[in-house]
Coordinates of C-alpha atoms in Angstrom, one line a residue:
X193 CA 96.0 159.5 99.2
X194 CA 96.6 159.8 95.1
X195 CA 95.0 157.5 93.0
X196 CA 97.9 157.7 91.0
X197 CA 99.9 154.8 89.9
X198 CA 102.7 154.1 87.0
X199 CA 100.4 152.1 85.0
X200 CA 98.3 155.1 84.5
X201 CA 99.9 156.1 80.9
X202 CA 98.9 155.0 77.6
X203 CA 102.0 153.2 77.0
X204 CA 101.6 151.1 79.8
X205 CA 97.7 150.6 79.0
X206 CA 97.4 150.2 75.7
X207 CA 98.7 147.5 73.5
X208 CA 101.4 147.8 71.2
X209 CA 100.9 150.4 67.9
X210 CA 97.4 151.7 69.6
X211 CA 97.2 155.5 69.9
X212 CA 94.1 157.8 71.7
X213 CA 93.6 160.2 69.1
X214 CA 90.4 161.9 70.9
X215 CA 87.6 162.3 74.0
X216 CA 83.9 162.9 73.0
X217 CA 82.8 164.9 76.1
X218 CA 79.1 164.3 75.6
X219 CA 79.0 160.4 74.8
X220 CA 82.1 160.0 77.7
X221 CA 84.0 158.3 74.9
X222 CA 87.8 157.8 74.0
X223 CA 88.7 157.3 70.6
X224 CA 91.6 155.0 69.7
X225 CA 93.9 154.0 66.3
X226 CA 95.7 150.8 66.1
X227 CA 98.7 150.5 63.7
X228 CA 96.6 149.2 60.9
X229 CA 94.4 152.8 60.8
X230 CA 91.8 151.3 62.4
X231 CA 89.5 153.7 64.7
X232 CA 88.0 152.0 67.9
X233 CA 86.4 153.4 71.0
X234 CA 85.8 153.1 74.5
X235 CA 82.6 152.1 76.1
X236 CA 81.2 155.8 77.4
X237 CA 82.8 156.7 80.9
X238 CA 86.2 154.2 80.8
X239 CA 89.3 155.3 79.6
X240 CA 90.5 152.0 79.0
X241 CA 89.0 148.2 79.0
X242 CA 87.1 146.7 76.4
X243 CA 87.5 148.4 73.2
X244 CA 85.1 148.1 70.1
X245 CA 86.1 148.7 66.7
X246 CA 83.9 151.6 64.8
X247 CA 84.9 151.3 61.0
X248 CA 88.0 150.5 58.8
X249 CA 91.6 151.7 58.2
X250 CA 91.5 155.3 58.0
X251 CA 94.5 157.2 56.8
X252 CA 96.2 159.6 59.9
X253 CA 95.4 163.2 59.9
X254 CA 97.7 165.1 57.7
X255 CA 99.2 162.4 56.4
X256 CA 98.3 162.3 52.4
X257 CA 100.7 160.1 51.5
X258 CA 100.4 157.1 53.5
X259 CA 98.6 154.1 51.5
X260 CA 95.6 152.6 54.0
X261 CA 95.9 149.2 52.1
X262 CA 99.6 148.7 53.7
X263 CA 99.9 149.4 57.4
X264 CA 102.9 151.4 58.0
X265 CA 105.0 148.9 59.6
X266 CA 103.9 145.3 59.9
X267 CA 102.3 143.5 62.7
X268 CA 104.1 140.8 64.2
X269 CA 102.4 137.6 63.7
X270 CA 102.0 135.9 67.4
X271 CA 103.9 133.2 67.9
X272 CA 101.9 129.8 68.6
X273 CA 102.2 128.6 72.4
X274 CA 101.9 125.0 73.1
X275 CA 99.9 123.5 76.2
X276 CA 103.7 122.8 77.9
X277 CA 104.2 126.4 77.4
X278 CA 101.3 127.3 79.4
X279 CA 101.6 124.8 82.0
X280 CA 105.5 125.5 82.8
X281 CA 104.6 126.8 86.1
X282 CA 102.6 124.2 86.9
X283 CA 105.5 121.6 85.9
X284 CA 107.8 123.5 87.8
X285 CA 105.8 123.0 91.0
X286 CA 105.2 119.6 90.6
X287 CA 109.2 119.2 90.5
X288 CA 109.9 120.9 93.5
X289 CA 106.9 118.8 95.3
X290 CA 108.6 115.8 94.0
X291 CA 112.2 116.3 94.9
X292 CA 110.7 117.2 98.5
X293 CA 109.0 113.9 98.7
X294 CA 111.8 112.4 97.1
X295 CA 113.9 113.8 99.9
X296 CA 111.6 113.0 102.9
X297 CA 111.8 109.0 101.9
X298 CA 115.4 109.2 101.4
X299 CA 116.2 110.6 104.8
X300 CA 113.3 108.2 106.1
X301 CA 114.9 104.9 104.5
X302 CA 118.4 106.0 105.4
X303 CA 118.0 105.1 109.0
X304 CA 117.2 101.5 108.2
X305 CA 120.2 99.7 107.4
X306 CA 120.7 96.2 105.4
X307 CA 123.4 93.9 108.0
X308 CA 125.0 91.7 106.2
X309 CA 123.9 88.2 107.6
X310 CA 126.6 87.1 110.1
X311 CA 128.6 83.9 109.3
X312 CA 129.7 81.9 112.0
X313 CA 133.1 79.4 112.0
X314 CA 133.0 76.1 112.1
X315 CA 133.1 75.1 116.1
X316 CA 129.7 77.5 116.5
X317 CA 126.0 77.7 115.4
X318 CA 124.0 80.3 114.5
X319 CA 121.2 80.9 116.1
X320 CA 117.7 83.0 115.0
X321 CA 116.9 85.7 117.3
X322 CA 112.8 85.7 118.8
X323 CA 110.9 88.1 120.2
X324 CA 111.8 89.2 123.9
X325 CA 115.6 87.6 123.6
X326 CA 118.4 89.5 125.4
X327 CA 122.1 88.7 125.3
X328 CA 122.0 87.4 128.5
X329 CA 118.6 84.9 127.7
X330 CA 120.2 83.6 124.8
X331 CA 123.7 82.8 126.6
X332 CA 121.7 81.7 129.5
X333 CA 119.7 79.1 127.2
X334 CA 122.4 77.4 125.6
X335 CA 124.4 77.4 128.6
X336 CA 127.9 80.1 128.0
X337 CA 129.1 82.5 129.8
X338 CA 128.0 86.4 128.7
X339 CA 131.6 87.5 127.6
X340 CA 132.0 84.5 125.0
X341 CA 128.7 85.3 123.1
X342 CA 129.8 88.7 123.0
X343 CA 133.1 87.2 121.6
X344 CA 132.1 85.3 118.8
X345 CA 129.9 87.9 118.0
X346 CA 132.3 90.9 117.5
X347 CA 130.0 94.3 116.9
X348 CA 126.8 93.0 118.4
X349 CA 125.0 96.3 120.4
X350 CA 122.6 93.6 123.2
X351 CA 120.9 96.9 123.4
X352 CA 119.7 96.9 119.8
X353 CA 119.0 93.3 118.9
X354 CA 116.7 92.9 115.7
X355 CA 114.0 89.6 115.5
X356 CA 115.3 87.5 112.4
X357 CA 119.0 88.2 113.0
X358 CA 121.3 86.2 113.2
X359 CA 123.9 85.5 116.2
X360 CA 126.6 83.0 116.5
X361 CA 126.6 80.2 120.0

């Protein structure tokens, strides 16, 4: 298998404006020129990686007429990147960690459910469920019949009875 891959060109490897200009067979050395003129070189035996910088701006070969002191074409100043800037991955993850969470309590709290406290006429009372009462303990207690609790109380699951609520006798 190749050791071949596509980021094995110059283009790829080198930054922006940098040329290799020459190999030194007997030091292992590549020789580089940045956009400015300036002549740098590898440490012996890599191609690429850290790069050192050998003298000044150097005019190219053949090229008489080129002025050292102004680089042929400028080099973009680097714009200045904020702390935000750098941590926008970070913020993103957070956000999507937090509408999760966000999410899990909402579908956690939607099963319980605020009843409105029930309001009884005038001719009944309410009465305070306990623990361990059951439709048929409470009618039993105050002495009525099953069907007329269930009555007054229109909606009332005995199944599901909650301590603190509120039915009407």
């Amino acid at each position: 298998m190749s050791r071949w891959s596509q980021y094995d060109t110059d283009e790829e490897r080198l930054p922006e404006g940098m040329q290799r200009i020459g190999y030194d067979a007997d030091t292992q050395t590549y020789t580089f020129r940045d956009a400015d003129g300036s002549i740098w070189e590898s440490a012996p035996g890599n191609r690429y990686g850290g790069l050192h910088r050998v003298d000044g701006t150097h005019s190219p070969y053949g090229d008489d007429t080129h002025d050292t002191t102004n680089p042929p074409y400028p080099r973009p100043a680097e714009p200045h990147r904020s702390w935000r800037h750098e941590m926008m991955p970070l913020l993103n993850w957070f956000l999507l960690v937090g509408l999760f969470l966000l999410f899990i309590f909402w579908f956690i709290g939607r099963g319980t459910k605020q009843v409105a406290p029930r309001t009884c006429h005038d001719h009944s009372s309410a009465y305070k469920i306990k623990p361990g009462d059951t439709c048929w303990a409470i009618a039993e207690e105050h002495g009525i019949p099953l069907n007329s609790l269930m009555d007054e109380n229109k909606g009332l699951n005995c199944d599901k009875l909650v301590v603190g609520d509120t039915v009407c006798i």
